[in-house]
mmCIF file of C-alpha atoms and ligand atoms in Angstrom:
data_model
loop_
_atom_site.group_PDB
_atom_site.id
_atom_site.type_symbol
_atom_site.label_atom_id
_atom_site.label_comp_id
_atom_site.label_asym_id
_atom_site.label_seq_id
_atom_site.Cartn_x
_atom_site.Cartn_y
_atom_site.Cartn_z
ATOM 1 C CA MET Q 128 -4.325 2.424 13.535
ATOM 2 C CA ILE Q 129 -7.077 3.550 11.142
ATOM 3 C CA ASP Q 130 -10.058 1.487 10.015
ATOM 4 C CA LEU Q 131 -12.714 2.745 7.630
ATOM 5 C CA ILE Q 132 -15.528 0.235 7.343
ATOM 6 C CA ASN Q 133 -18.161 0.534 4.607
ATOM 7 C CA VAL Q 134 -17.918 4.313 4.534
ATOM 8 C CA ASN Q 135 -20.281 6.222 2.266
ATOM 9 C CA LYS Q 136 -20.481 9.962 1.974
ATOM 10 C CA TYR Q 137 -23.141 12.070 0.289
ATOM 11 C CA TYR Q 138 -23.392 15.762 -0.459
ATOM 12 C CA LYS Q 139 -27.023 16.789 -0.602
ATOM 13 C CA THR Q 140 -28.211 19.950 -2.304
ATOM 14 C CA ASP Q 141 -31.790 21.002 -3.027
ATOM 15 C CA GLU Q 142 -31.690 19.508 -6.510
ATOM 16 C CA GLU Q 143 -29.539 16.432 -6.136
ATOM 17 C CA THR Q 144 -27.614 14.044 -3.949
ATOM 18 C CA LEU Q 145 -23.973 13.439 -4.835
ATOM 19 C CA HIS Q 146 -22.544 10.098 -3.750
ATOM 20 C CA VAL Q 147 -18.883 11.088 -3.275
ATOM 21 C CA LEU Q 148 -17.423 8.188 -1.264
ATOM 22 C CA LYS Q 149 -18.628 4.714 -2.154
ATOM 23 C CA ASP Q 150 -18.215 1.727 0.159
ATOM 24 C CA ILE Q 151 -14.739 2.698 1.313
ATOM 25 C CA ASN Q 152 -12.895 0.046 3.288
ATOM 26 C CA LEU Q 153 -9.417 1.087 4.294
ATOM 27 C CA HIS Q 154 -7.000 -0.101 6.939
ATOM 28 C CA VAL Q 155 -3.915 1.989 7.678
ATOM 29 C CA ASN Q 156 -1.120 0.570 9.807
ATOM 30 C CA ALA Q 157 1.133 2.750 11.944
ATOM 31 C CA GLY Q 158 4.389 3.399 10.118
ATOM 32 C CA GLU Q 159 2.996 3.280 6.595
ATOM 33 C CA MET Q 160 3.710 5.860 3.927
ATOM 34 C CA MET Q 161 0.751 5.751 1.595
ATOM 35 C CA ALA Q 162 -0.172 7.633 -1.548
ATOM 36 C CA ILE Q 163 -3.805 8.300 -2.349
ATOM 37 C CA MET Q 164 -4.028 8.994 -6.079
ATOM 38 C CA GLY Q 165 -6.967 9.992 -8.182
ATOM 39 C CA PRO Q 166 -8.093 12.612 -10.676
ATOM 40 C CA SER Q 167 -9.629 15.919 -9.660
ATOM 41 C CA GLY Q 168 -13.135 15.428 -8.260
ATOM 42 C CA SER Q 169 -12.605 11.761 -7.361
ATOM 43 C CA GLY Q 170 -13.114 12.341 -3.620
ATOM 44 C CA LYS Q 171 -9.568 12.654 -2.259
ATOM 45 C CA SER Q 172 -10.173 15.789 -0.187
ATOM 46 C CA THR Q 173 -13.461 14.412 1.101
ATOM 47 C CA LEU Q 174 -11.656 11.260 2.191
ATOM 48 C CA ILE Q 175 -8.858 13.050 4.011
ATOM 49 C CA ASN Q 176 -11.244 15.470 5.721
ATOM 50 C CA LEU Q 177 -12.869 12.400 7.145
ATOM 51 C CA LEU Q 178 -9.543 10.748 8.081
ATOM 52 C CA GLY Q 179 -8.335 14.005 9.666
ATOM 53 C CA PHE Q 180 -11.362 14.368 11.955
ATOM 54 C CA ILE Q 181 -12.606 17.445 10.133
ATOM 55 C CA ASP Q 182 -15.756 15.854 8.761
ATOM 56 C CA ARG Q 183 -17.821 13.242 10.507
ATOM 57 C CA LYS Q 184 -21.027 13.451 8.517
ATOM 58 C CA PHE Q 185 -20.789 10.105 6.769
ATOM 59 C CA GLU Q 186 -22.270 6.648 6.876
ATOM 60 C CA GLY Q 187 -20.269 3.680 8.070
ATOM 61 C CA GLU Q 188 -17.551 3.445 10.685
ATOM 62 C CA TYR Q 189 -14.265 5.186 11.304
ATOM 63 C CA LEU Q 190 -12.320 3.484 14.040
ATOM 64 C CA PHE Q 191 -9.155 5.208 15.208
ATOM 65 C CA GLU Q 192 -7.072 2.874 17.367
ATOM 66 C CA GLY Q 193 -10.225 0.809 17.741
ATOM 67 C CA GLN Q 194 -12.463 3.659 18.851
ATOM 68 C CA SER Q 195 -15.200 5.582 17.129
ATOM 69 C CA LEU Q 196 -15.285 9.349 17.615
ATOM 70 C CA LEU Q 197 -18.612 9.697 15.865
ATOM 71 C CA SER Q 198 -20.546 10.757 18.947
ATOM 72 C CA SER Q 199 -17.832 12.963 20.508
ATOM 73 C CA SER Q 200 -18.485 16.652 20.988
ATOM 74 C CA ASP Q 201 -16.898 19.192 18.631
ATOM 75 C CA ASP Q 202 -14.530 20.195 21.437
ATOM 76 C CA VAL Q 203 -13.314 16.651 21.947
ATOM 77 C CA LEU Q 204 -12.950 16.185 18.221
ATOM 78 C CA SER Q 205 -10.816 19.287 17.736
ATOM 79 C CA LYS Q 206 -8.647 18.265 20.661
ATOM 80 C CA VAL Q 207 -8.167 14.811 19.155
ATOM 81 C CA ARG Q 208 -7.407 16.420 15.798
ATOM 82 C CA ASN Q 209 -4.796 18.714 17.313
ATOM 83 C CA GLN Q 210 -3.069 15.889 19.171
ATOM 84 C CA THR Q 211 -3.383 13.170 16.556
ATOM 85 C CA VAL Q 212 -2.907 14.523 13.054
ATOM 86 C CA GLY Q 213 -0.528 16.956 11.385
ATOM 87 C CA PHE Q 214 -1.589 18.634 8.135
ATOM 88 C CA VAL Q 215 0.640 19.772 5.301
ATOM 89 C CA PHE Q 216 -0.941 21.698 2.415
ATOM 90 C CA GLN Q 217 0.049 22.608 -1.121
ATOM 91 C CA ASN Q 218 0.233 26.347 -0.360
ATOM 92 C CA PHE Q 219 2.137 25.920 2.966
ATOM 93 C CA SER Q 220 -0.486 27.970 4.911
ATOM 94 C CA LEU Q 221 2.058 29.784 7.058
ATOM 95 C CA ILE Q 222 1.246 33.006 8.888
ATOM 96 C CA GLU Q 223 3.183 35.698 7.017
ATOM 97 C CA ASN Q 224 3.498 38.127 9.925
ATOM 98 C CA ASN Q 225 4.883 35.494 12.284
ATOM 99 C CA THR Q 226 8.456 34.257 12.362
ATOM 100 C CA VAL Q 227 9.352 30.694 11.434
ATOM 101 C CA PHE Q 228 9.706 29.962 15.148
ATOM 102 C CA GLU Q 229 6.240 31.362 15.929
ATOM 103 C CA ASN Q 230 4.635 29.432 13.066
ATOM 104 C CA VAL Q 231 5.997 26.139 14.359
ATOM 105 C CA GLU Q 232 5.212 27.067 17.966
ATOM 106 C CA LEU Q 233 1.526 27.835 17.423
ATOM 107 C CA PRO Q 234 0.109 24.271 17.654
ATOM 108 C CA LEU Q 235 1.965 23.831 20.957
ATOM 109 C CA LEU Q 236 0.255 26.924 22.375
ATOM 110 C CA TYR Q 237 -3.127 25.569 21.200
ATOM 111 C CA ASN Q 238 -2.224 22.362 22.948
ATOM 112 C CA GLY Q 239 -1.794 24.075 26.317
ATOM 113 C CA TYR Q 240 1.917 24.813 26.456
ATOM 114 C CA GLY Q 241 3.009 28.115 27.975
ATOM 115 C CA LEU Q 242 5.151 30.586 26.016
ATOM 116 C CA HIS Q 243 8.259 29.661 27.977
ATOM 117 C CA GLN Q 244 7.936 25.906 27.523
ATOM 118 C CA THR Q 245 8.187 25.732 23.767
ATOM 119 C CA LYS Q 246 11.714 26.708 22.746
ATOM 120 C CA GLU Q 247 13.376 23.316 22.969
ATOM 121 C CA LYS Q 248 10.589 21.515 21.094
ATOM 122 C CA VAL Q 249 10.354 24.126 18.336
ATOM 123 C CA LEU Q 250 14.101 24.141 17.730
ATOM 124 C CA ALA Q 251 14.164 20.321 17.712
ATOM 125 C CA ALA Q 252 11.378 20.259 15.088
ATOM 126 C CA LEU Q 253 13.186 22.859 12.967
ATOM 127 C CA ASP Q 254 16.363 20.813 13.298
ATOM 128 C CA LYS Q 255 14.558 17.748 11.907
ATOM 129 C CA VAL Q 256 13.703 19.665 8.730
ATOM 130 C CA GLY Q 257 17.137 21.313 8.488
ATOM 131 C CA LEU Q 258 16.025 24.868 9.298
ATOM 132 C CA LYS Q 259 17.228 25.505 12.839
ATOM 133 C CA ASN Q 260 19.163 28.555 11.611
ATOM 134 C CA LYS Q 261 16.049 30.155 10.068
ATOM 135 C CA ALA Q 262 14.001 30.415 13.272
ATOM 136 C CA ASP Q 263 13.966 34.228 13.272
ATOM 137 C CA LYS Q 264 13.131 34.669 9.580
ATOM 138 C CA HIS Q 265 9.691 35.359 8.177
ATOM 139 C CA PRO Q 266 8.120 33.011 5.586
ATOM 140 C CA LYS Q 267 8.590 35.522 2.740
ATOM 141 C CA GLN Q 268 12.357 35.450 3.321
ATOM 142 C CA LEU Q 269 12.452 31.720 2.537
ATOM 143 C CA SER Q 270 12.225 29.715 -0.683
ATOM 144 C CA GLY Q 271 9.106 27.639 -1.418
ATOM 145 C CA GLY Q 272 10.871 24.441 -0.423
ATOM 146 C CA GLN Q 273 12.026 25.987 2.856
ATOM 147 C CA GLN Q 274 8.497 27.242 3.577
ATOM 148 C CA GLN Q 275 7.168 23.736 3.067
ATOM 149 C CA ARG Q 276 9.809 22.454 5.499
ATOM 150 C CA VAL Q 277 8.538 24.942 8.074
ATOM 151 C CA ALA Q 278 5.009 23.640 7.478
ATOM 152 C CA ILE Q 279 6.270 20.078 7.982
ATOM 153 C CA ALA Q 280 7.982 21.081 11.254
ATOM 154 C CA ARG Q 281 4.680 22.634 12.349
ATOM 155 C CA ALA Q 282 2.838 19.428 11.434
ATOM 156 C CA LEU Q 283 5.303 17.393 13.529
ATOM 157 C CA ILE Q 284 5.409 19.596 16.610
ATOM 158 C CA ASN Q 285 2.665 17.859 18.606
ATOM 159 C CA GLN Q 286 4.098 14.432 17.740
ATOM 160 C CA PRO Q 287 1.018 13.434 15.749
ATOM 161 C CA LYS Q 288 0.039 9.811 15.193
ATOM 162 C CA PHE Q 289 -0.107 10.491 11.474
ATOM 163 C CA ILE Q 290 0.472 13.199 8.884
ATOM 164 C CA ILE Q 291 -1.854 14.112 6.037
ATOM 165 C CA ALA Q 292 -0.061 15.826 3.183
ATOM 166 C CA ASP Q 293 -2.423 17.174 0.499
ATOM 167 C CA GLU Q 294 -0.480 17.817 -2.734
ATOM 168 C CA PRO Q 295 2.549 18.940 -0.669
ATOM 169 C CA THR Q 296 4.740 19.449 -3.729
ATOM 170 C CA GLY Q 297 2.073 20.996 -5.960
ATOM 171 C CA ALA Q 298 3.620 24.455 -5.757
ATOM 172 C CA LEU Q 299 7.250 23.341 -6.031
ATOM 173 C CA ASP Q 300 9.657 22.679 -8.913
ATOM 174 C CA THR Q 301 10.792 19.121 -9.678
ATOM 175 C CA HIS Q 302 14.076 19.318 -7.799
ATOM 176 C CA THR Q 303 12.546 20.847 -4.665
ATOM 177 C CA SER Q 304 9.684 18.336 -4.825
ATOM 178 C CA ALA Q 305 12.225 15.512 -4.687
ATOM 179 C CA ASP Q 306 13.858 17.153 -1.627
ATOM 180 C CA ILE Q 307 10.531 17.372 0.173
ATOM 181 C CA MET Q 308 9.608 13.788 -0.700
ATOM 182 C CA ASN Q 309 13.000 12.599 0.567
ATOM 183 C CA LEU Q 310 12.333 14.457 3.813
ATOM 184 C CA PHE Q 311 9.008 12.605 4.179
ATOM 185 C CA VAL Q 312 10.808 9.306 3.498
ATOM 186 C CA ASP Q 313 13.421 10.138 6.169
ATOM 187 C CA LEU Q 314 10.707 10.983 8.696
ATOM 188 C CA ASN Q 315 8.896 7.772 7.812
ATOM 189 C CA LYS Q 316 12.034 5.626 8.180
ATOM 190 C CA GLN Q 317 13.741 7.359 11.093
ATOM 191 C CA GLU Q 318 10.814 8.557 13.199
ATOM 192 C CA GLN Q 319 8.328 5.907 12.051
ATOM 193 C CA SER Q 320 5.960 8.742 11.052
ATOM 194 C CA THR Q 321 2.780 7.483 9.401
ATOM 195 C CA ILE Q 322 2.218 9.535 6.257
ATOM 196 C CA ILE Q 323 -0.859 9.774 4.066
ATOM 197 C CA LEU Q 324 0.030 11.627 0.904
ATOM 198 C CA VAL Q 325 -2.652 12.867 -1.460
ATOM 199 C CA THR Q 326 -1.560 13.611 -4.995
ATOM 200 C CA HIS Q 327 -2.391 13.386 -8.659
ATOM 201 C CA ASP Q 328 1.312 13.299 -9.543
ATOM 202 C CA PRO Q 329 2.515 9.759 -10.415
ATOM 203 C CA GLU Q 330 6.122 10.827 -9.838
ATOM 204 C CA LEU Q 331 5.527 10.901 -6.094
ATOM 205 C CA VAL Q 332 4.343 7.290 -5.927
ATOM 206 C CA PRO Q 333 7.802 5.614 -5.903
ATOM 207 C CA TYR Q 334 8.582 7.342 -2.583
ATOM 208 C CA CYS Q 335 5.676 5.537 -0.915
ATOM 209 C CA ASP Q 336 5.225 1.953 0.241
ATOM 210 C CA ARG Q 337 1.547 1.682 -0.618
ATOM 211 C CA LEU Q 338 -0.717 3.077 -3.332
ATOM 212 C CA ILE Q 339 -4.448 3.608 -3.082
ATOM 213 C CA SER Q 340 -6.135 4.608 -6.339
ATOM 214 C CA ILE Q 341 -9.506 6.279 -6.186
ATOM 215 C CA ARG Q 342 -11.976 6.955 -9.021
ATOM 216 C CA ASP Q 343 -15.441 8.444 -8.684
ATOM 217 C CA GLY Q 344 -15.378 7.972 -4.928
ATOM 218 C CA ALA Q 345 -14.402 4.308 -4.933
ATOM 219 C CA ILE Q 346 -11.071 2.615 -4.197
ATOM 220 C CA ILE Q 347 -10.165 0.765 -7.390
ATOM 221 C CA GLU Q 348 -6.681 -0.332 -6.410
ATOM 222 C CA ASP Q 349 -4.768 -0.893 -3.178
ATOM 223 C CA LYS Q 350 -1.260 -2.246 -3.551
ATOM 224 C CA GLU Q 351 2.027 -2.564 -1.705
ATOM 225 C CA LEU Q 352 5.008 -0.912 -3.367
ATOM 226 C CA ILE Q 353 8.681 -1.716 -3.181
ATOM 227 C CA ARG Q 354 10.733 1.445 -2.866
HETATM 228 N N1 ADP C 159 -19.080 20.854 0.058
HETATM 229 C C1 ADP C 159 -19.460 20.214 -1.055
HETATM 230 N N2 ADP C 159 -20.751 20.240 -1.474
HETATM 231 C C2 ADP C 159 -21.139 19.585 -2.575
HETATM 232 N N3 ADP C 159 -20.311 18.846 -3.343
HETATM 233 C C3 ADP C 159 -19.005 18.774 -2.985
HETATM 234 C C4 ADP C 159 -18.508 19.451 -1.823
HETATM 235 N N4 ADP C 159 -17.172 19.191 -1.713
HETATM 236 C C5 ADP C 159 -16.869 18.395 -2.752
HETATM 237 N N5 ADP C 159 -17.963 18.142 -3.509
HETATM 238 C C6 ADP C 159 -17.996 17.268 -4.697
HETATM 239 O O1 ADP C 159 -17.576 15.978 -4.288
HETATM 240 C C7 ADP C 159 -16.760 15.381 -5.290
HETATM 241 C C8 ADP C 159 -15.397 15.025 -4.695
HETATM 242 O O2 ADP C 159 -14.712 16.231 -4.375
HETATM 243 P P1 ADP C 159 -13.270 16.259 -3.689
HETATM 244 O O3 ADP C 159 -13.285 15.356 -2.516
HETATM 245 O O4 ADP C 159 -12.924 17.674 -3.444
HETATM 246 O O5 ADP C 159 -12.361 15.634 -4.850
HETATM 247 P P2 ADP C 159 -10.771 15.759 -5.089
HETATM 248 O O6 ADP C 159 -10.141 16.245 -3.833
HETATM 249 O O7 ADP C 159 -10.351 14.374 -5.475
HETATM 250 O O8 ADP C 159 -10.591 16.706 -6.221
HETATM 251 C C9 ADP C 159 -16.697 16.360 -6.435
HETATM 252 O O9 ADP C 159 -17.677 15.995 -7.375
HETATM 253 C C10 ADP C 159 -17.024 17.683 -5.799
HETATM 254 O O10 ADP C 159 -17.629 18.541 -6.729
HETATM 255 MG MG1 MG C 160 -8.921 17.917 -3.476
#
């Protein structure tokens, strides 16, 4: 599904050039659940911004399903992003003044659905994360784990080709983290969701079937895991 070929990324300031991704070669198959691990500053966010079609200022090739989007317009790129990838963040990033239903509905509206065409899909997504009965609540009325489930439902709503989860359990206690990781595993096994998980927490690795380790912008390890 995803092919990065000899990718290098630089941040240039007036004084210096930072080489933040170094000769990255990465192939991701549909259906994988992969952890990208590395210390702070190693280039994880830079890498997922590139994978998630947010950043395309890099050297080398990114082929998605065999095609390069390097020369697409910004409009095309944001459309592809909206239809292809679902993001889950550490801090949930829900809209506080909107209900759970409205939060999950929003990407559908961006994707061209009308207000009266969304109910079934939104409730189905909430059902997948076990929160169908919370549709009318606001984020503040939910626990952290429940808020992250809402964010996962929102990430799933456009049936993305893959999900990028950046430290999705970083703000949660151990028990709730395990719940969220088990939800990702269920989605991976039952819906064949492709999941790219970014973390510095080794406890999340056993939930995944592949581990990529990154140091100073380079992949130093890429191994299959048995879970
Ligand atoms: N916009 C930017 N401009 C300049 N340097 C940056 C920028 N974003 C990140 N960096 C640098 O690139 C390196 C990798 O950062 P990042 O991808 O955020 O790492 P991680 O997510 O693993 O903590 C770090 O040295 C960071 O300081
Ligand atoms: Mg980061």
